[in-house]
């Protein structure tokens, strides 16, 4: 029997993409033709965020209830025609609950997460792996009092608005009430191990499926950690064009919602490129090529759009304003026809007089330095502000370089914990002594279903608590995590958490205060920061205040700074072109190597992948990018939520230890390069 070909319909995911840029519809789904930096990571994204578990738990929040005439059905068919046929078997029942039913209208097609039908009264429930505070949360701007929808919530509410409209068009006699269902940050789990009830795996067709590990009962689930929020008023705001301040609307956003949906659907159905407009939205376009995707012969939708507007000779090699670090006037520059760094003046970087920092470079000076060096106006490559060496003189040996790997899962590990609480499962610490001696300490916790933060804190204290040496982090993550653990201990103050370890809650809290900083308010409500006596030094701030090389382009990420210093530092070349004589997982490795073309290889590329389907630090979450540690977060989620052998778990654990050790060694290498420059 010949399978019917699915029509080209506008789905909710394609509609969401079109809201970002309608031209993306032309590139959507053409995996063999256009590069798509998001395409391979949807499974990883949902795994890391706990989206699969939230989706399954939502189904159990609407179970089959025969005593009131409800019966739940999971629509398993994936094909367009088959899913509609399977849905049609049940959707006209008087009372029914459907999971992932398919609904079509004209050339629109949606799959609803949960549909609850009582006669003509229908609940359309969209489930999101996102947190919402049921006590204080709001979808409006200005802390819930504004007239418009807060920007971060718009994609989710537009999603529901689209589904609600399609549903009402397909079934005009029904009264549809739309809801968003999310993890409730105000709720606490009342039972242990809810997230371990739902395991994730790929089936023989490489589709994601959920395996339930034990019988699900109301007692086993405990009190709900999800919240179902009615959103009809926000849907109607969107339909009526009242969701965005008119002064802030783009051209497309002035269009009628329904006309807009039909227009996009028409272009997609005809496989016709929507008229190209370029601007700030292009900065994070997923249809860009990487070296790897270009080698596969894939095309760049991003390049095609810019060539459509400015000609085939548009110079993609010339440093673009999109590259400029922390540039807050990109939109204004593009509207004035400025595309490249070479066309920027110093005055283009600010609208009011820039602030002069107490030390180092301010934002505007740092940007102007990048412009000059990337465009050849400043011919000397490396810039080191001499004030860096003054600050280095204040650091006390031994120097401790630390890095944490953490996760924030939607469904809590244990009773008393809330959704999306910080979970710290690993740290690495390199300690450099004044005589050049180096020590490495590490800790990891990979056991499924266990909340590791308190053991993590004890082990970190053992690594750092025996001296008064300066502690370094890279960016604010480690400070944020320790302050979150501080609040967790405060919340659990009725429990003597650390009694068995010969210490007390108070002693641990006092120690955390010594190595962190935190916000405080005076009697007038003015905010300032208190700092512990060993408040961690942020090496990222040192980079952006004192150091720049054009190879870094617009990034201060350690993954960009490390390859740069390795290429320019004779000291690092001499030391790390020999087998390492310290460390645990990297001991004996040669980390300064060149490829066949004579280019220095990024040391991270010399490490084995964390897992076969997890390429380290090439995963995507936020606006197309997971920052540092993304691969580790996904690997931890795999160990928590998927079935694997003991050997596979051990392999992932060893790889995580290698990568985390490399993270802190990278910090050491940056410091060593600076130190070698100071003593020259």
XYZ file of C-alpha atoms in Angstrom:
680
model
C 0.000 0.000 0.000
C 1.418 3.379 -1.021
C 1.804 5.798 1.875
C 0.156 9.155 1.264
C 2.540 12.077 1.020
C 2.192 14.577 3.834
C 1.207 18.096 2.715
C 3.394 21.113 3.470
C 1.610 22.464 6.530
C 2.504 25.182 8.992
C 3.089 23.502 12.361
C 3.484 25.258 15.686
C 7.272 24.864 15.555
C 7.431 26.335 12.039
C 5.135 29.180 13.074
C 7.443 29.914 16.001
C 10.414 29.964 13.634
C 8.537 32.272 11.236
C 7.841 34.715 14.060
C 11.597 35.056 14.480
C 12.108 35.420 10.724
C 9.608 34.346 8.019
C 12.433 33.640 5.557
C 13.528 30.729 7.760
C 10.514 28.774 6.493
C 12.267 28.355 3.142
C 15.225 26.614 4.819
C 13.149 24.589 7.284
C 13.256 20.816 6.879
C 15.846 20.831 4.088
C 18.423 18.857 6.033
C 20.305 17.693 2.963
C 20.525 21.164 1.460
C 20.956 23.753 4.230
C 23.061 23.755 7.379
C 21.029 24.012 10.580
C 22.933 24.434 13.817
C 19.850 23.561 15.875
C 18.784 20.439 14.008
C 20.882 17.835 15.779
C 20.342 19.043 19.316
C 16.622 18.875 20.040
C 16.989 15.552 21.852
C 19.903 16.906 23.891
C 18.079 20.121 24.709
C 15.012 18.348 26.038
C 17.154 15.859 27.923
C 19.217 18.548 29.637
C 16.178 20.629 30.596
C 14.093 17.676 31.763
C 11.513 18.333 29.065
C 10.756 14.671 28.476
C 10.009 14.098 32.159
C 7.792 17.190 32.388
C 5.836 16.105 29.337
C 5.245 12.630 30.708
C 4.401 13.872 34.196
C 1.801 16.220 32.665
C 0.034 13.199 31.208
C -0.201 11.646 34.654
C -1.690 14.906 35.900
C -4.584 14.134 33.534
C -4.961 10.366 33.865
C -7.634 8.048 32.628
C -10.628 8.456 34.993
C -13.332 5.882 34.124
C -15.436 6.827 37.143
C -16.282 10.204 35.575
C -16.473 8.949 32.035
C -12.968 9.961 30.956
C -10.598 7.662 29.178
C -7.120 8.721 28.127
C -5.566 7.814 24.796
C -2.004 8.404 23.661
C -1.875 9.204 19.934
C 1.306 7.400 18.932
C 1.180 7.729 15.159
C 3.726 10.222 13.809
C 2.743 10.416 10.146
C 0.443 13.311 9.197
C -2.410 11.180 7.827
C -2.083 8.355 10.347
C -2.012 10.690 13.341
C -5.176 12.449 12.144
C -6.901 9.103 11.583
C -5.950 7.854 15.032
C -7.093 11.116 16.636
C -10.431 10.947 14.811
C -11.245 7.660 16.535
C -11.513 9.382 19.920
C -11.763 13.163 19.629
C -15.553 13.221 19.150
C -16.205 11.183 22.290
C -18.315 13.081 24.814
C -15.650 12.926 27.500
C -12.081 12.095 26.593
C -8.462 12.869 27.378
C -5.993 12.738 24.522
C -2.219 12.952 24.673
C -0.617 14.468 21.551
C -3.738 14.467 19.357
C -3.373 15.802 15.817
C -5.571 18.623 14.507
C -5.559 20.042 10.968
C -7.248 23.048 9.388
C -6.555 24.224 5.835
C -2.740 24.085 5.593
C -2.178 24.249 9.348
C -1.302 21.243 11.499
C -0.758 20.956 15.263
C -0.065 18.276 17.851
C -1.542 19.243 21.233
C 0.331 18.068 24.326
C -2.805 17.304 26.371
C -6.444 17.779 25.366
C -9.233 17.327 27.950
C -12.765 17.265 26.519
C -16.001 17.431 28.525
C -18.773 17.685 25.976
C -18.211 20.981 24.183
C -15.820 22.282 26.861
C -12.209 21.650 25.856
C -8.944 22.309 27.644
C -5.967 22.777 25.329
C -2.837 22.290 27.433
C 0.633 23.154 26.163
C 3.378 21.670 28.366
C 6.698 23.471 28.640
C 9.906 22.545 30.449
C 10.018 26.065 31.847
C 9.537 27.305 35.380
C 6.700 29.489 36.646
C 6.068 30.722 40.161
C 2.430 29.966 40.970
C 2.499 32.434 43.879
C 4.241 35.435 42.334
C 4.653 34.687 38.628
C 3.244 36.774 35.799
C 3.415 36.881 32.018
C 3.251 40.683 31.969
C 6.178 43.054 31.960
C 7.017 45.476 34.776
C 6.769 42.671 37.354
C 3.239 41.741 36.411
C 1.694 45.200 36.386
C 2.455 46.180 32.779
C 0.073 46.501 29.872
C 2.027 44.154 27.610
C 3.385 40.613 27.599
C 6.934 40.246 28.878
C 9.295 39.480 25.991
C 10.637 36.114 27.304
C 7.086 34.733 27.528
C 5.955 35.762 24.047
C 7.209 32.669 22.145
C 5.364 30.352 24.535
C 2.148 32.336 24.477
C 2.261 32.774 20.704
C 2.590 29.000 20.494
C -0.615 28.566 22.522
C -2.375 31.356 20.605
C -1.585 29.609 17.316
C -2.828 26.234 18.570
C -5.985 27.728 20.054
C -6.842 29.453 16.768
C -6.279 26.292 14.706
C -8.357 24.293 17.189
C -11.237 26.759 17.086
C -11.195 26.847 13.288
C -11.211 23.059 13.077
C -13.969 22.688 15.714
C -15.937 25.966 15.765
C -18.666 24.614 18.068
C -16.245 23.867 20.900
C -15.380 26.235 23.746
C -11.587 26.039 23.902
C -9.758 27.123 27.040
C -5.957 27.321 26.577
C -3.431 26.605 29.333
C 0.313 26.548 29.834
C 1.527 23.761 32.106
C 4.993 24.200 33.600
C 7.222 23.305 36.505
C 6.106 25.270 39.565
C 9.027 26.958 41.329
C 6.789 27.610 44.318
C 6.111 23.885 44.798
C 8.175 21.357 46.724
C 8.349 17.675 45.955
C 6.758 15.612 48.726
C 8.265 12.298 47.588
C 11.711 11.172 46.491
C 12.797 10.209 43.008
C 9.963 11.497 40.826
C 12.356 12.233 37.982
C 13.606 8.660 38.064
C 10.126 7.372 37.194
C 10.552 8.358 33.553
C 13.567 7.101 31.619
C 14.421 8.358 28.156
C 15.651 6.234 25.282
C 15.736 6.118 21.492
C 13.739 3.322 19.864
C 14.692 1.282 16.809
C 13.498 4.157 14.557
C 15.661 6.636 16.505
C 12.550 8.220 18.014
C 12.567 9.429 21.594
C 10.383 7.326 23.875
C 9.714 7.338 27.605
C 9.908 4.223 29.728
C 8.036 4.242 33.035
C 10.205 2.489 35.612
C 7.491 1.550 38.125
C 3.745 1.697 38.681
C 2.499 5.279 38.817
C -0.027 6.039 41.557
C -1.125 9.323 43.142
C 0.805 8.397 46.301
C 3.951 7.703 44.304
C 3.746 11.129 42.616
C 2.931 13.061 45.788
C 1.859 16.680 45.554
C 2.151 18.096 42.048
C 5.262 20.061 41.111
C 3.548 21.300 37.952
C 1.181 24.229 37.607
C -1.531 24.690 34.955
C -2.008 28.378 34.169
C -5.036 29.671 32.184
C -3.839 31.939 29.373
C -6.994 32.941 27.451
C -6.505 36.645 28.252
C -2.967 36.566 26.832
C -4.080 34.653 23.752
C -6.668 37.338 23.051
C -4.086 40.092 23.639
C -1.968 38.467 20.930
C -4.914 38.024 18.555
C -5.873 41.676 19.032
C -2.315 42.968 18.567
C -2.165 44.268 22.144
C 0.707 42.143 23.425
C 3.569 44.456 22.416
C 4.045 48.172 22.967
C 3.393 49.726 19.508
C 6.498 51.867 19.939
C 8.609 48.688 20.054
C 6.971 46.693 17.281
C 8.809 45.562 14.187
C 7.118 45.733 10.772
C 5.847 42.136 10.853
C 4.381 42.607 14.334
C 1.925 45.243 13.115
C 0.214 42.659 10.931
C -3.034 40.979 11.965
C -2.219 37.705 13.740
C -4.469 35.527 11.574
C -3.402 37.175 8.304
C 0.173 36.688 9.369
C -0.345 32.966 10.027
C -2.054 32.484 6.659
C 0.634 34.438 4.854
C 3.424 32.336 6.372
C 1.518 29.115 5.691
C 1.105 30.111 2.050
C 4.804 30.765 1.546
C 5.700 27.464 3.181
C 3.095 25.536 1.169
C 4.473 26.979 -2.086
C 8.064 26.407 -0.936
C 8.690 30.041 -1.762
C 11.214 32.246 -0.026
C 9.580 35.027 2.004
C 10.899 38.484 0.990
C 14.242 38.866 2.711
C 14.850 41.445 5.395
C 18.096 41.462 7.347
C 18.905 42.976 10.701
C 19.640 42.193 14.324
C 17.515 39.022 14.088
C 20.175 37.520 11.790
C 22.827 37.512 14.501
C 21.635 34.240 16.007
C 20.358 32.602 12.814
C 20.737 28.837 12.974
C 21.082 28.505 9.201
C 24.776 29.376 9.226
C 27.574 27.107 8.114
C 30.324 25.755 10.299
C 33.537 24.336 8.902
C 32.064 20.861 9.359
C 28.707 21.560 7.678
C 30.366 23.400 4.790
C 32.623 20.380 4.252
C 29.467 18.296 3.802
C 28.397 20.548 0.940
C 25.549 22.211 2.842
C 24.512 25.755 1.988
C 24.134 28.706 4.353
C 20.690 30.299 4.446
C 22.225 33.212 6.343
C 24.658 33.908 3.496
C 21.935 33.604 0.864
C 19.795 36.195 2.656
C 22.600 38.756 2.896
C 23.617 38.137 -0.717
C 19.981 38.588 -1.734
C 20.017 42.062 -0.182
C 23.571 43.219 -0.944
C 24.832 41.135 -3.864
C 26.879 38.023 -4.424
C 30.122 39.847 -3.654
C 29.113 40.607 -0.049
C 32.285 40.050 2.007
C 31.619 37.470 4.717
C 35.308 37.396 5.653
C 35.291 41.049 6.739
C 34.735 41.356 10.544
C 31.031 42.129 11.035
C 29.366 44.280 13.692
C 27.671 41.079 14.930
C 31.109 40.079 16.200
C 31.633 43.107 18.437
C 31.623 42.175 22.103
C 28.640 43.410 24.137
C 27.646 45.914 21.424
C 24.297 47.399 22.444
C 23.715 49.517 19.348
C 23.924 46.865 16.636
C 20.399 47.546 15.410
C 21.094 51.266 15.086
C 24.349 50.619 13.213
C 22.674 48.281 10.711
C 19.858 50.749 10.113
C 22.492 53.356 9.260
C 24.100 50.982 6.768
C 27.074 50.062 8.951
C 27.785 46.333 8.620
C 31.484 46.015 9.285
C 33.782 46.910 12.158
C 35.973 48.926 9.778
C 33.103 51.397 9.288
C 32.560 52.065 13.002
C 33.844 55.186 14.710
C 34.528 55.480 18.417
C 31.386 57.605 18.805
C 29.252 54.819 17.289
C 29.863 52.699 20.383
C 27.898 54.796 22.884
C 24.991 57.216 23.174
C 25.940 58.826 26.476
C 29.393 59.497 27.876
C 30.909 56.090 28.775
C 31.696 55.316 32.387
C 35.342 55.291 33.425
C 36.118 52.124 35.423
C 38.192 52.129 38.594
C 40.746 49.906 36.881
C 41.295 48.255 33.537
C 39.218 48.881 30.434
C 35.568 49.850 30.437
C 33.087 48.378 27.972
C 33.499 51.035 25.279
C 37.312 51.082 25.470
C 37.318 47.296 25.244
C 35.062 47.418 22.181
C 37.179 50.087 20.506
C 40.309 48.006 21.137
C 38.628 45.087 19.332
C 37.641 47.342 16.424
C 41.183 48.647 16.028
C 42.889 45.279 16.252
C 40.406 43.369 14.099
C 40.554 46.010 11.344
C 44.317 46.559 11.403
C 44.197 50.099 12.769
C 46.295 48.810 15.675
C 48.968 46.592 14.110
C 50.284 45.097 17.373
C 48.294 41.918 18.011
C 48.347 41.165 21.724
C 47.225 43.743 24.257
C 48.018 43.351 27.955
C 47.133 46.294 30.169
C 50.002 46.783 32.682
C 47.410 47.157 35.451
C 46.929 43.388 35.173
C 50.365 42.837 36.658
C 49.555 45.149 39.569
C 46.499 43.034 40.320
C 48.477 39.809 39.998
C 50.880 41.072 42.658
C 47.980 41.067 45.123
C 47.184 37.361 44.619
C 48.303 34.947 47.333
C 49.788 31.506 46.765
C 48.730 28.787 46.483
C 46.479 29.868 43.633
C 43.333 27.709 43.337
C 41.584 27.525 39.952
C 38.114 25.983 40.234
C 35.343 24.978 37.849
C 31.903 23.515 38.613
C 29.634 21.384 36.464
C 25.986 21.771 37.376
C 22.483 20.978 36.223
C 19.053 22.466 36.827
C 16.413 19.815 36.178
C 12.704 20.506 36.023
C 11.594 17.688 38.317
C 13.270 17.559 41.753
C 15.505 14.700 42.850
C 14.120 14.394 46.372
C 11.406 15.489 48.767
C 11.750 19.085 49.914
C 13.439 20.219 46.711
C 11.867 22.560 44.125
C 11.875 22.428 40.316
C 14.973 23.867 38.680
C 17.017 24.005 41.851
C 20.727 24.141 41.161
C 22.435 20.748 41.328
C 26.226 20.730 41.624
C 27.575 17.343 40.590
C 31.267 17.945 39.824
C 34.223 20.207 40.456
C 37.856 20.430 39.420
C 40.546 22.369 41.267
C 44.108 23.040 40.130
C 46.316 24.502 42.865
C 49.538 26.251 41.841
C 52.153 26.784 44.540
C 54.774 29.517 44.606
C 57.591 27.068 43.805
C 55.747 25.987 40.634
C 54.410 22.759 42.124
C 50.908 21.890 40.874
C 48.213 19.746 42.482
C 44.864 18.699 41.074
C 41.792 17.711 43.081
C 38.441 16.609 41.726
C 35.060 15.259 42.771
C 32.092 13.906 40.848
C 28.742 12.369 41.747
C 26.962 10.370 39.055
C 24.562 8.181 41.056
C 21.019 8.558 39.657
C 18.348 10.238 41.731
C 20.555 11.658 44.497
C 20.792 15.333 45.477
C 24.586 15.866 45.671
C 25.004 19.500 46.746
C 25.916 19.016 50.381
C 28.534 16.362 49.740
C 29.834 18.576 46.927
C 30.262 21.465 49.388
C 32.093 19.340 51.947
C 34.523 18.046 49.339
C 35.109 21.543 47.954
C 35.870 22.817 51.449
C 38.446 20.047 51.844
C 40.113 21.191 48.619
C 40.137 24.908 49.474
C 39.902 25.177 53.233
C 43.453 24.392 54.332
C 45.111 27.686 53.377
C 44.345 31.314 52.523
C 45.353 31.132 48.871
C 43.511 33.137 46.220
C 40.639 31.298 44.506
C 39.807 31.854 40.831
C 36.623 31.196 38.873
C 35.807 31.976 35.239
C 32.674 34.166 35.064
C 30.074 34.300 37.829
C 28.771 30.728 37.737
C 30.704 29.372 40.709
C 29.709 32.300 42.916
C 26.056 31.885 41.910
C 26.114 28.150 42.670
C 27.674 28.603 46.104
C 25.124 31.285 47.038
C 22.319 28.946 45.920
C 23.735 26.141 48.049
C 23.993 28.633 50.922
C 20.242 29.294 50.642
C 19.507 25.567 50.396
C 21.357 24.933 53.657
C 19.520 27.853 55.299
C 16.192 26.392 54.184
C 17.111 22.992 55.620
C 18.303 24.503 58.907
C 16.053 22.238 60.963
C 18.209 19.318 59.741
C 21.719 18.826 61.116
C 23.027 18.169 57.613
C 26.737 17.855 58.322
C 26.682 16.215 61.763
C 28.123 12.924 60.509
C 31.035 14.823 58.972
C 32.139 16.462 62.203
C 30.930 19.949 61.303
C 27.756 22.026 61.468
C 25.437 23.945 59.169
C 26.677 27.234 60.636
C 30.315 26.372 60.036
C 29.641 25.509 56.393
C 27.562 28.669 55.884
C 30.348 30.775 57.397
C 32.883 29.160 55.076
C 30.735 29.784 51.987
C 30.538 33.452 52.970
C 34.342 33.700 53.044
C 34.701 32.705 49.362
C 31.675 34.466 47.795
C 30.025 37.849 47.331
C 26.325 38.717 47.589
C 23.851 41.576 47.296
C 22.752 43.540 50.356
C 20.416 46.500 50.824
C 20.820 49.369 53.268
C 17.939 50.991 55.183
C 17.154 53.179 52.175
C 16.909 50.177 49.868
C 20.171 50.973 48.080
C 21.944 47.852 46.810
C 25.611 47.057 47.277
C 27.727 43.901 47.527
C 29.320 42.288 50.536
C 32.437 40.261 49.871
C 34.024 37.438 51.796
C 37.663 37.686 52.840
C 38.576 35.142 50.109
C 35.975 36.235 47.581
C 36.824 34.417 44.354
C 38.683 36.353 41.653
C 36.848 36.282 38.321
C 39.422 35.480 35.650
C 36.840 36.338 32.977
C 36.699 39.900 34.320
C 40.485 40.033 34.218
C 40.392 39.041 30.549
C 37.836 41.658 29.544
C 39.503 44.374 31.649
C 43.141 43.745 30.772
C 43.641 41.367 27.852
C 42.759 41.144 24.156
C 44.019 39.463 21.021
C 42.257 39.692 17.625
C 42.064 35.880 17.423
C 39.493 36.115 20.234
C 37.213 38.121 17.913
C 34.267 39.209 20.101
C 34.486 36.482 22.717
C 35.994 36.368 26.199
C 35.002 32.721 26.640
C 37.708 30.478 28.016
C 37.155 28.257 24.960
C 38.262 31.199 22.805
C 40.966 32.655 25.045
C 42.757 29.327 25.601
C 43.526 28.592 21.911
C 44.664 32.194 21.571
C 47.234 32.131 24.378
C 48.472 28.709 23.248
C 49.221 30.142 19.807
C 51.089 33.212 21.086
C 52.869 31.949 24.201
C 56.381 30.513 23.895
C 56.220 29.545 27.562
C 53.102 27.404 27.031
C 54.565 25.867 23.895
C 57.725 24.795 25.717
C 55.880 23.441 28.758
C 52.900 21.672 27.206
C 54.584 20.255 24.096
C 56.056 17.798 26.606
C 54.041 15.088 28.404
C 52.310 16.566 31.455
C 53.893 15.630 34.768
C 50.921 16.565 36.953
C 47.191 16.068 37.032
C 45.017 12.979 37.223
C 43.138 12.385 33.976
C 45.471 14.438 31.774
C 48.755 13.259 33.281
C 51.186 12.184 30.568
C 49.279 13.878 27.741
C 50.813 16.342 25.301
C 48.408 19.277 25.065
C 50.391 21.595 22.773
C 50.269 20.041 19.312
C 50.023 21.234 15.703
C 47.857 19.821 12.953
C 48.967 18.867 9.449
C 48.655 22.518 8.377
C 50.891 23.797 11.172
C 48.066 25.246 13.271
C 48.022 24.791 17.042
C 45.238 22.385 17.988
C 42.692 23.373 20.611
C 43.462 20.994 23.545
C 39.753 20.226 23.957
C 39.863 18.702 20.457
C 42.539 16.294 21.660
C 40.211 14.776 24.255
C 37.914 11.882 23.536
C 34.213 12.847 23.239
C 32.205 12.682 26.448
C 29.767 10.379 24.683
C 29.285 9.155 21.135
C 26.394 11.550 20.510
C 27.673 14.427 22.643
C 30.362 16.535 21.044
C 31.904 18.603 23.814
C 30.838 22.241 23.825
C 29.114 22.015 20.450
C 25.595 21.732 21.875
C 22.861 24.305 21.672
C 20.302 25.657 24.127
C 19.942 29.359 24.600
C 19.594 31.298 21.327
C 21.463 28.529 19.575
C 24.279 28.253 22.074
C 25.031 26.348 25.204
C 27.811 28.145 26.968
C 30.762 26.382 28.583
C 29.835 23.108 30.230
C 26.929 22.280 27.947
C 28.227 18.851 27.027
C 28.788 18.034 30.703
C 25.227 19.031 31.585
C 23.803 16.798 28.877
C 26.094 13.916 29.850
C 24.913 14.194 33.454
C 21.293 14.153 32.270
C 22.005 11.024 30.240
C 23.400 9.306 33.326
C 20.373 10.379 35.331
C 17.550 9.732 32.894
C 18.589 7.081 30.371
C 19.283 3.388 30.626
C 22.949 2.514 30.304
C 25.393 -0.181 31.309
C 27.834 0.201 34.196
C 30.673 0.339 31.662
C 28.987 3.130 29.710
C 28.407 5.070 32.941
C 32.068 4.671 33.882
C 33.197 5.849 30.457
C 31.063 8.980 30.652
C 32.257 9.667 34.192
C 35.912 9.410 33.128
C 35.289 11.717 30.187
C 33.550 14.269 32.414
C 36.559 14.221 34.728
C 38.882 14.843 31.761
C 36.890 17.802 30.499
C 36.454 19.435 33.873
C 40.175 19.033 34.566
C 40.850 20.650 31.194
C 38.624 23.588 32.187
C 40.705 24.447 35.240
C 43.978 23.688 33.469
C 42.883 26.204 30.817
C 42.631 28.818 33.565
C 46.107 27.869 34.764
C 47.482 28.209 31.228
C 46.024 31.696 30.843
C 47.578 32.713 34.152
C 50.919 31.146 33.212
C 50.996 33.094 29.944
C 50.346 36.341 31.762
C 52.994 35.486 34.360
C 55.553 34.765 31.635
C 54.799 38.182 30.099
C 55.204 39.899 33.463
C 58.661 38.512 34.137
C 60.043 39.205 30.645
